[in-house]
Every structure is written in structure tokens, then in C-alpha cells.
């Protein structure tokens, strides 16, 4: 069951304030993923879970500030909130179990890198940022 929109607004804003575009419906996801057929696209699966606040959102912010290469597109779906959009985004990589928070990196429309929750929990934001920056550098133009 989704949380109150008032509760999650600051969590949404934390990503949109650094350039992420929220996808709220399955149609939003499909339309945007068609546009993502070229270049590098990072998808953040946002969450109210503690590691999202302590590691995932701060870590992706650091990665985007520090790296020489950045994704062409920054997209986000909010797990536990925008259920239809989250399910549709997961359909783009059905072999990977649901995980939130998490990050999916696409290159020319193909999933090339995935960070599940178990690689976020128990770590710190800087370590996650370093991992994401390395993926941006490996798969970026």
C-alpha cells in the first residue's frame, strides 16, 4: 500500500532536484525508454527504505557531481508508490528480482549494470558513488 504523498515528497524531491525525471505511469516508462534507445540512461528505484535515505540518494548525487562522464538521462520510479510505473520499468529486465532501492544503467536501451539493494545496504554513500562513477566511465561515450 502506498505511503502518504506528503511523507514521500521530500524523497522524490531529493532526486528530482538533481535532474532525475519521475516516471509515474507505465506509459511514461514506455515512452521514455523508447527515447533511451541511444546513449546512457540511469534509472533510480527510489524507496522509503532506510538505505535509500542514508546511502542510495546521497551516493547517486555524489556520483553525478564527481564523475567526468554522466548518463544522458536520469529517470526514477518510486517503489512502494508508483506501482504501475515500477512494475513496467522492471519489465525491461525481467530476469533480475525486484529490489529497492536500486539502480539500473542502460546503454543504447540495453541493461548493462545493476546495483541491487544488497549492494547498497551496509555501505556508505561514497562507496556507492565510486561504483556508479566506474560504471558511468565504463559505459559512457
CSV table of N, CA and C in Angstrom, one decimal:
chain,number,residue,atom,x,y,z
A,1,UNK,N,0.8,-1.2,0.0
A,1,UNK,CA,0.0,0.0,0.0
A,1,UNK,C,0.9,1.2,0.0
A,2,UNK,N,0.6,2.2,-0.9
A,2,UNK,CA,1.4,3.4,-1.0
A,2,UNK,C,1.4,4.2,0.3
A,3,UNK,N,2.5,4.9,0.6
A,3,UNK,CA,2.6,5.8,1.7
A,3,UNK,C,1.9,7.1,1.3
A,4,UNK,N,1.7,8.0,2.3
A,4,UNK,CA,1.1,9.3,2.1
A,4,UNK,C,2.0,10.1,1.1
A,5,UNK,N,1.4,10.8,0.2
A,5,UNK,CA,2.2,11.6,-0.7
A,5,UNK,C,3.1,12.7,0.1
A,6,UNK,N,2.5,13.2,1.2
A,6,UNK,CA,3.3,14.1,2.0
A,6,UNK,C,4.5,13.6,2.6
A,7,UNK,N,4.5,12.3,2.9
A,7,UNK,CA,5.6,11.6,3.5
A,7,UNK,C,6.7,11.5,2.5
A,8,UNK,N,6.4,11.1,1.3
A,8,UNK,CA,7.4,10.8,0.3
A,8,UNK,C,7.9,11.9,-0.6
A,9,UNK,N,7.2,13.1,-0.5
A,9,UNK,CA,7.6,14.2,-1.3
A,9,UNK,C,9.1,14.6,-1.1
A,10,UNK,N,9.6,14.7,0.1
A,10,UNK,CA,11.0,15.0,0.2
A,10,UNK,C,11.9,14.0,-0.4
A,11,UNK,N,11.5,12.7,-0.4
A,11,UNK,CA,12.3,11.7,-1.0
A,11,UNK,C,12.3,11.8,-2.5
A,12,UNK,N,11.2,12.2,-3.1
A,12,UNK,CA,11.1,12.4,-4.5
A,12,UNK,C,11.9,13.6,-4.9
A,13,UNK,N,11.8,14.7,-4.1
A,13,UNK,CA,12.5,15.9,-4.4
A,13,UNK,C,14.0,15.8,-4.3
A,14,UNK,N,14.4,14.9,-3.5
A,14,UNK,CA,15.9,14.7,-3.4
A,14,UNK,C,16.5,14.2,-4.7
A,15,UNK,N,15.7,13.5,-5.5
A,15,UNK,CA,16.2,13.0,-6.8
A,15,UNK,C,15.9,14.0,-7.9
A,16,UNK,N,14.7,14.5,-7.9
A,16,UNK,CA,14.3,15.5,-9.0
A,16,UNK,C,15.1,16.8,-8.9
A,17,UNK,N,15.5,17.2,-7.7
A,17,UNK,CA,16.3,18.4,-7.6
A,17,UNK,C,17.7,18.3,-8.2
A,18,UNK,N,18.2,17.1,-8.5
A,18,UNK,CA,19.5,16.9,-9.1
A,18,UNK,C,19.3,16.4,-10.6
A,19,UNK,N,18.1,16.5,-11.1
A,19,UNK,CA,17.9,16.2,-12.5
A,19,UNK,C,17.2,15.0,-12.9
A,20,UNK,N,16.8,14.2,-12.0
A,20,UNK,CA,16.0,13.0,-12.3
A,20,UNK,C,14.6,13.3,-12.7
A,21,UNK,N,14.1,12.6,-13.7
A,21,UNK,CA,12.7,12.8,-14.2
A,21,UNK,C,11.9,11.6,-13.6
A,22,UNK,N,10.8,12.0,-12.9
A,22,UNK,CA,9.9,10.9,-12.4
A,22,UNK,C,9.1,10.3,-13.4
A,23,UNK,N,8.9,9.0,-13.4
A,23,UNK,CA,8.0,8.3,-14.3
A,23,UNK,C,6.9,7.8,-13.4
A,24,UNK,N,5.7,8.2,-13.6
A,24,UNK,CA,4.6,7.9,-12.7
A,24,UNK,C,3.7,6.9,-13.2
A,25,UNK,N,3.7,6.6,-14.5
A,25,UNK,CA,2.8,5.6,-15.1
A,25,UNK,C,3.6,4.6,-16.0
A,26,UNK,N,2.9,3.5,-16.4
A,26,UNK,CA,3.5,2.6,-17.3
A,26,UNK,C,3.8,3.3,-18.7
A,27,UNK,N,2.8,4.1,-19.1
A,27,UNK,CA,3.0,4.8,-20.4
A,27,UNK,C,4.2,5.8,-20.3
A,28,UNK,N,4.4,6.4,-19.2
A,28,UNK,CA,5.6,7.3,-19.0
A,28,UNK,C,6.9,6.4,-19.2
A,29,UNK,N,6.9,5.3,-18.6
A,29,UNK,CA,8.1,4.4,-18.7
A,29,UNK,C,8.3,4.0,-20.2
A,30,UNK,N,7.3,3.5,-20.8
A,30,UNK,CA,7.5,3.0,-22.2
A,30,UNK,C,7.9,4.2,-23.1
A,31,UNK,N,7.3,5.3,-23.0
A,31,UNK,CA,7.6,6.4,-23.9
A,31,UNK,C,9.1,6.9,-23.6
A,32,UNK,N,9.5,6.9,-22.4
A,32,UNK,CA,10.8,7.4,-22.1
A,32,UNK,C,11.9,6.3,-22.4
A,33,UNK,N,11.5,5.1,-22.3
A,33,UNK,CA,12.5,4.0,-22.6
A,33,UNK,C,12.7,4.0,-24.1
A,34,UNK,N,11.7,4.3,-24.9
A,34,UNK,CA,11.9,4.4,-26.4
A,34,UNK,C,12.9,5.5,-26.7
A,35,UNK,N,12.8,6.6,-26.0
A,35,UNK,CA,13.8,7.7,-26.2
A,35,UNK,C,15.2,7.3,-25.7
A,36,UNK,N,15.2,6.4,-24.8
A,36,UNK,CA,16.5,5.9,-24.2
A,36,UNK,C,17.2,4.9,-25.1
A,37,UNK,N,16.8,4.7,-26.3
A,37,UNK,CA,17.3,3.7,-27.2
A,37,UNK,C,18.8,4.0,-27.6
A,38,UNK,N,19.2,5.3,-27.4
A,38,UNK,CA,20.6,5.7,-27.6
A,38,UNK,C,21.1,6.4,-26.4
A,39,UNK,N,22.4,6.2,-26.2
A,39,UNK,CA,23.1,6.9,-25.1
A,39,UNK,C,22.9,6.1,-23.8
A,40,UNK,N,23.3,6.7,-22.7
A,40,UNK,CA,23.3,6.1,-21.4
A,40,UNK,C,22.2,6.7,-20.5
A,41,UNK,N,21.5,5.7,-19.9
A,41,UNK,CA,20.3,6.1,-19.0
A,41,UNK,C,20.5,5.4,-17.7
A,42,UNK,N,20.4,6.2,-16.6
A,42,UNK,CA,20.4,5.7,-15.3
A,42,UNK,C,19.0,5.8,-14.7
A,43,UNK,N,18.5,4.6,-14.2
A,43,UNK,CA,17.2,4.6,-13.5
A,43,UNK,C,17.4,4.3,-12.1
A,44,UNK,N,16.8,5.2,-11.2
A,44,UNK,CA,16.9,5.0,-9.8
A,44,UNK,C,15.5,4.5,-9.3
A,45,UNK,N,15.5,3.4,-8.6
A,45,UNK,CA,14.3,2.8,-8.0
A,45,UNK,C,14.3,3.4,-6.6
A,46,UNK,N,13.6,4.5,-6.4
A,46,UNK,CA,13.5,5.2,-5.1
A,46,UNK,C,12.7,4.4,-4.1
A,47,UNK,N,12.9,4.7,-2.9
A,47,UNK,CA,12.3,4.0,-1.8
A,47,UNK,C,12.2,4.8,-0.5
A,48,UNK,N,11.3,4.4,0.4
A,48,UNK,CA,11.3,4.9,1.7
A,48,UNK,C,12.3,4.1,2.7
A,49,UNK,N,12.8,3.1,2.2
A,49,UNK,CA,13.7,2.2,3.0
A,49,UNK,C,14.9,3.0,3.5
A,50,UNK,N,15.4,2.7,4.6
A,50,UNK,CA,16.5,3.5,5.3
A,50,UNK,C,17.7,3.6,4.4
A,51,UNK,N,18.1,2.6,3.7
A,51,UNK,CA,19.4,2.7,2.9
A,51,UNK,C,19.2,3.6,1.7
A,52,UNK,N,17.9,3.9,1.3
A,52,UNK,CA,17.7,4.9,0.3
A,52,UNK,C,18.1,6.3,0.8
A,53,UNK,N,17.7,6.6,2.0
A,53,UNK,CA,18.0,7.9,2.6
A,53,UNK,C,19.5,8.0,2.9
A,54,UNK,N,20.0,7.0,3.5
A,54,UNK,CA,21.4,7.1,4.0
A,54,UNK,C,22.5,6.8,3.0
A,55,UNK,N,22.2,6.0,1.9
A,55,UNK,CA,23.2,5.6,1.0
A,55,UNK,C,22.8,5.9,-0.5
A,56,UNK,N,21.7,5.4,-0.9
A,56,UNK,CA,21.3,5.5,-2.3
A,56,UNK,C,21.2,6.9,-2.9
A,57,UNK,N,20.3,7.7,-2.3
A,57,UNK,CA,20.1,9.0,-2.8
A,57,UNK,C,21.4,9.9,-2.6
A,58,UNK,N,22.0,9.9,-1.5
A,58,UNK,CA,23.3,10.7,-1.4
A,58,UNK,C,24.4,10.1,-2.3
A,59,UNK,N,24.5,8.8,-2.4
A,59,UNK,CA,25.5,8.2,-3.3
A,59,UNK,C,25.4,8.6,-4.7
A,60,UNK,N,24.1,8.6,-5.3
A,60,UNK,CA,24.0,8.9,-6.7
A,60,UNK,C,24.2,10.4,-6.9
A,61,UNK,N,23.9,11.2,-5.9
A,61,UNK,CA,24.2,12.7,-6.0
A,61,UNK,C,25.7,12.9,-6.1
A,62,UNK,N,26.5,12.2,-5.2
A,62,UNK,CA,27.9,12.3,-5.3
A,62,UNK,C,28.5,11.8,-6.6
A,63,UNK,N,28.0,10.7,-7.1
A,63,UNK,CA,28.5,10.1,-8.4
A,63,UNK,C,28.2,11.1,-9.5
A,64,UNK,N,27.1,11.8,-9.5
A,64,UNK,CA,26.8,12.7,-10.6
A,64,UNK,C,27.6,14.0,-10.5
A,65,UNK,N,28.0,14.4,-9.3
A,65,UNK,CA,28.8,15.6,-9.1
A,65,UNK,C,30.3,15.3,-9.4
A,66,UNK,N,30.7,14.1,-9.1
A,66,UNK,CA,32.2,13.8,-9.2
A,66,UNK,C,32.7,13.2,-10.5
A,67,UNK,N,31.9,12.5,-11.2
A,67,UNK,CA,32.4,11.8,-12.4
A,67,UNK,C,32.6,12.7,-13.6
A,68,UNK,N,33.5,12.3,-14.5
A,68,UNK,CA,33.7,13.0,-15.7
A,68,UNK,C,32.7,12.7,-16.7
A,69,UNK,N,32.1,11.5,-16.7
A,69,UNK,CA,31.1,11.1,-17.6
A,69,UNK,C,29.8,10.9,-16.8
A,70,UNK,N,28.7,11.4,-17.4
A,70,UNK,CA,27.4,11.3,-16.8
A,70,UNK,C,26.4,10.7,-17.7
A,71,UNK,N,25.4,10.0,-17.2
A,71,UNK,CA,24.4,9.5,-18.1
A,71,UNK,C,23.7,10.6,-18.8
A,72,UNK,N,23.2,10.3,-20.0
A,72,UNK,CA,22.4,11.2,-20.8
A,72,UNK,C,21.1,11.5,-20.2
A,73,UNK,N,20.5,10.5,-19.6
A,73,UNK,CA,19.2,10.6,-19.0
A,73,UNK,C,19.2,10.1,-17.6
A,74,UNK,N,18.5,10.8,-16.7
A,74,UNK,CA,18.3,10.3,-15.3
A,74,UNK,C,16.8,10.1,-15.1
A,75,UNK,N,16.4,8.9,-14.8
A,75,UNK,CA,15.0,8.6,-14.6
A,75,UNK,C,14.8,8.0,-13.2
A,76,UNK,N,13.6,8.1,-12.7
A,76,UNK,CA,13.3,7.5,-11.4
A,76,UNK,C,11.9,7.0,-11.4
A,77,UNK,N,11.7,5.8,-10.7
A,77,UNK,CA,10.4,5.3,-10.4
A,77,UNK,C,10.4,5.1,-8.9
A,78,UNK,N,9.3,5.3,-8.2
A,78,UNK,CA,9.2,5.2,-6.8
A,78,UNK,C,8.6,3.9,-6.4
A,79,UNK,N,9.4,3.0,-5.9
A,79,UNK,CA,8.9,1.7,-5.5
A,79,UNK,C,8.0,2.0,-4.3
A,80,UNK,N,7.0,1.2,-4.0
A,80,UNK,CA,6.0,1.3,-3.0
A,80,UNK,C,5.0,2.4,-3.2
A,81,UNK,N,5.2,3.3,-4.2
A,81,UNK,CA,4.4,4.4,-4.5
A,81,UNK,C,3.7,4.3,-5.9
A,82,UNK,N,4.6,4.4,-6.9
A,82,UNK,CA,4.1,4.4,-8.3
A,82,UNK,C,4.2,2.9,-8.8
A,83,UNK,N,3.3,2.1,-8.4
A,83,UNK,CA,3.4,0.7,-8.5
A,83,UNK,C,3.4,0.3,-10.0
A,84,UNK,N,2.5,0.9,-10.8
A,84,UNK,CA,2.4,0.6,-12.2
A,84,UNK,C,3.7,0.9,-13.0
A,85,UNK,N,4.2,2.1,-12.7
A,85,UNK,CA,5.5,2.5,-13.3
A,85,UNK,C,6.6,1.6,-12.9
A,86,UNK,N,6.7,1.3,-11.6
A,86,UNK,CA,7.8,0.5,-11.2
A,86,UNK,C,7.7,-0.9,-11.8
A,87,UNK,N,6.5,-1.5,-11.9
A,87,UNK,CA,6.4,-2.8,-12.5
A,87,UNK,C,6.8,-2.8,-14.0
A,88,UNK,N,6.4,-1.7,-14.7
A,88,UNK,CA,6.7,-1.6,-16.1
A,88,UNK,C,8.2,-1.4,-16.3
A,89,UNK,N,8.8,-0.6,-15.5
A,89,UNK,CA,10.3,-0.5,-15.6
A,89,UNK,C,11.0,-1.8,-15.4
A,90,UNK,N,10.5,-2.6,-14.4
A,90,UNK,CA,11.1,-3.9,-14.1
A,90,UNK,C,11.0,-4.8,-15.3
A,91,UNK,N,9.9,-4.6,-16.1
A,91,UNK,CA,9.7,-5.5,-17.3
A,91,UNK,C,10.8,-5.3,-18.3
A,92,UNK,N,11.6,-4.3,-18.2
A,92,UNK,CA,12.8,-4.1,-19.1
A,92,UNK,C,14.0,-5.0,-18.8
A,93,UNK,N,13.9,-5.6,-17.6
A,93,UNK,CA,14.9,-6.6,-17.2
A,93,UNK,C,14.3,-7.7,-16.3
A,94,UNK,N,13.5,-8.5,-16.9
A,94,UNK,CA,12.7,-9.5,-16.1
A,94,UNK,C,13.5,-10.5,-15.3
A,95,UNK,N,14.7,-10.8,-15.7
A,95,UNK,CA,15.5,-11.8,-15.0
A,95,UNK,C,16.1,-11.4,-13.7
A,96,UNK,N,16.0,-10.1,-13.4
A,96,UNK,CA,16.5,-9.6,-12.1
A,96,UNK,C,15.4,-9.4,-11.1
A,97,UNK,N,15.5,-10.0,-9.9
A,97,UNK,CA,14.5,-9.9,-8.9
A,97,UNK,C,14.3,-8.4,-8.5
A,98,UNK,N,13.0,-8.1,-8.1
A,98,UNK,CA,12.8,-6.7,-7.6
A,98,UNK,C,13.7,-6.4,-6.4
A,99,UNK,N,14.1,-5.2,-6.4
A,99,UNK,CA,15.0,-4.7,-5.3
A,99,UNK,C,14.9,-3.2,-5.2
A,100,UNK,N,14.7,-2.7,-4.0
A,100,UNK,CA,14.6,-1.3,-3.8
A,100,UNK,C,15.3,-0.9,-2.4
A,101,UNK,N,16.0,0.1,-2.4
A,101,UNK,CA,16.4,0.9,-3.6
A,101,UNK,C,17.4,0.1,-4.5
A,102,UNK,N,17.5,0.6,-5.7
A,102,UNK,CA,18.4,0.0,-6.6
A,102,UNK,C,18.6,1.0,-7.8
A,103,UNK,N,19.6,0.6,-8.7
A,103,UNK,CA,19.9,1.4,-9.8
A,103,UNK,C,20.1,0.5,-11.0
A,104,UNK,N,19.6,0.9,-12.2
A,104,UNK,CA,19.8,0.2,-13.4
A,104,UNK,C,20.4,1.2,-14.4
A,105,UNK,N,21.5,0.8,-15.1
A,105,UNK,CA,22.1,1.6,-16.1
A,105,UNK,C,21.9,0.9,-17.4
A,106,UNK,N,21.4,1.7,-18.4
A,106,UNK,CA,21.2,1.2,-19.7
A,106,UNK,C,22.1,1.9,-20.7
A,107,UNK,N,22.6,1.2,-21.6
A,107,UNK,CA,23.4,1.7,-22.7
A,107,UNK,C,22.7,1.4,-24.0
A,108,UNK,N,22.3,2.4,-24.8
A,108,UNK,CA,21.6,2.2,-26.0
A,108,UNK,C,20.4,1.2,-25.8
A,109,UNK,N,19.7,1.4,-24.8
A,109,UNK,CA,18.5,0.7,-24.5
A,109,UNK,C,18.7,-0.7,-23.9
A,110,UNK,N,19.9,-1.1,-23.6
A,110,UNK,CA,20.2,-2.4,-23.1
A,110,UNK,C,20.7,-2.3,-21.7
A,111,UNK,N,20.2,-3.1,-20.7
A,111,UNK,CA,20.7,-3.1,-19.4
A,111,UNK,C,22.2,-3.6,-19.3
A,112,UNK,N,23.1,-2.7,-18.8
A,112,UNK,CA,24.5,-3.1,-18.8
A,112,UNK,C,25.0,-3.2,-17.3
A,113,UNK,N,24.3,-2.6,-16.4
A,113,UNK,CA,24.8,-2.6,-15.0
A,113,UNK,C,23.6,-2.4,-14.0
A,114,UNK,N,23.7,-3.2,-12.9
A,114,UNK,CA,22.6,-3.1,-12.0
A,114,UNK,C,23.1,-3.2,-10.6
A,115,UNK,N,22.6,-2.3,-9.7
A,115,UNK,CA,23.0,-2.2,-8.3
A,115,UNK,C,21.8,-2.6,-7.5
A,116,UNK,N,21.7,-3.8,-6.9
A,116,UNK,CA,20.6,-4.2,-6.1
A,116,UNK,C,20.7,-3.7,-4.7
A,117,UNK,N,19.7,-3.8,-3.9
A,117,UNK,CA,19.6,-3.3,-2.6
A,117,UNK,C,20.8,-3.9,-1.7
A,118,UNK,N,21.1,-5.2,-1.9
A,118,UNK,CA,22.1,-5.8,-1.0
A,118,UNK,C,23.5,-5.2,-1.3
A,119,UNK,N,23.7,-4.5,-2.4
A,119,UNK,CA,25.0,-3.8,-2.7
A,119,UNK,C,24.9,-2.3,-2.3
A,120,UNK,N,23.8,-1.9,-1.6
A,120,UNK,CA,23.6,-0.6,-1.1
A,120,UNK,C,23.6,-0.6,0.4
A,121,UNK,N,22.8,-1.5,1.0
A,121,UNK,CA,22.7,-1.6,2.4
A,121,UNK,C,24.1,-1.9,3.0
A,122,UNK,N,24.4,-1.3,4.2
A,122,UNK,CA,25.6,-1.6,4.9
A,122,UNK,C,26.8,-1.0,4.3
A,123,UNK,N,26.7,-0.2,3.3
A,123,UNK,CA,27.8,0.6,2.7
A,123,UNK,C,27.6,2.0,3.0
A,124,UNK,N,28.5,2.9,2.5
A,124,UNK,CA,28.3,4.3,2.7
A,124,UNK,C,28.1,4.9,1.3
A,125,UNK,N,27.7,6.2,1.3
A,125,UNK,CA,27.3,6.9,0.0
A,125,UNK,C,28.6,7.0,-0.9
A,126,UNK,N,29.7,7.2,-0.3
A,126,UNK,CA,30.9,7.4,-1.1
A,126,UNK,C,31.3,6.1,-1.9
A,127,UNK,N,31.2,5.0,-1.2
A,127,UNK,CA,31.5,3.7,-1.9
A,127,UNK,C,30.5,3.5,-3.0
A,128,UNK,N,29.2,3.8,-2.8
A,128,UNK,CA,28.3,3.6,-3.9
A,128,UNK,C,28.6,4.6,-5.0
A,129,UNK,N,28.9,5.8,-4.7
A,129,UNK,CA,29.3,6.8,-5.7
A,129,UNK,C,30.4,6.3,-6.5
A,130,UNK,N,31.4,5.8,-5.9
A,130,UNK,CA,32.6,5.3,-6.6
A,130,UNK,C,32.2,4.2,-7.6
A,131,UNK,N,31.3,3.2,-7.2
A,131,UNK,CA,30.9,2.2,-8.0
A,131,UNK,C,30.1,2.7,-9.2
A,132,UNK,N,29.2,3.7,-9.0
A,132,UNK,CA,28.4,4.3,-10.0
A,132,UNK,C,29.3,5.0,-11.0
A,133,UNK,N,30.2,5.8,-10.5
A,133,UNK,CA,31.1,6.6,-11.4
A,133,UNK,C,31.9,5.6,-12.3
A,134,UNK,N,32.4,4.5,-11.7
A,134,UNK,CA,33.1,3.5,-12.5
A,134,UNK,C,32.2,3.0,-13.7
A,135,UNK,N,31.0,2.7,-13.4
A,135,UNK,CA,30.0,2.2,-14.4
A,135,UNK,C,29.8,3.3,-15.5
A,136,UNK,N,29.6,4.6,-15.0
A,136,UNK,CA,29.5,5.7,-16.0
A,136,UNK,C,30.7,5.8,-16.9
A,137,UNK,N,31.9,5.6,-16.3
A,137,UNK,CA,33.1,5.7,-17.1
A,137,UNK,C,33.2,4.6,-18.1
A,138,UNK,N,32.8,3.4,-17.6
A,138,UNK,CA,32.9,2.2,-18.5
A,138,UNK,C,32.0,2.2,-19.6
A,139,UNK,N,30.8,2.7,-19.4
A,139,UNK,CA,29.7,2.6,-20.4
A,139,UNK,C,29.4,3.9,-21.1
A,140,UNK,N,30.0,5.0,-20.6
A,140,UNK,CA,29.7,6.3,-21.2
A,140,UNK,C,30.4,6.5,-22.5
A,141,UNK,N,30.0,7.6,-23.2
A,141,UNK,CA,30.6,7.9,-24.5
A,141,UNK,C,32.0,8.5,-24.4
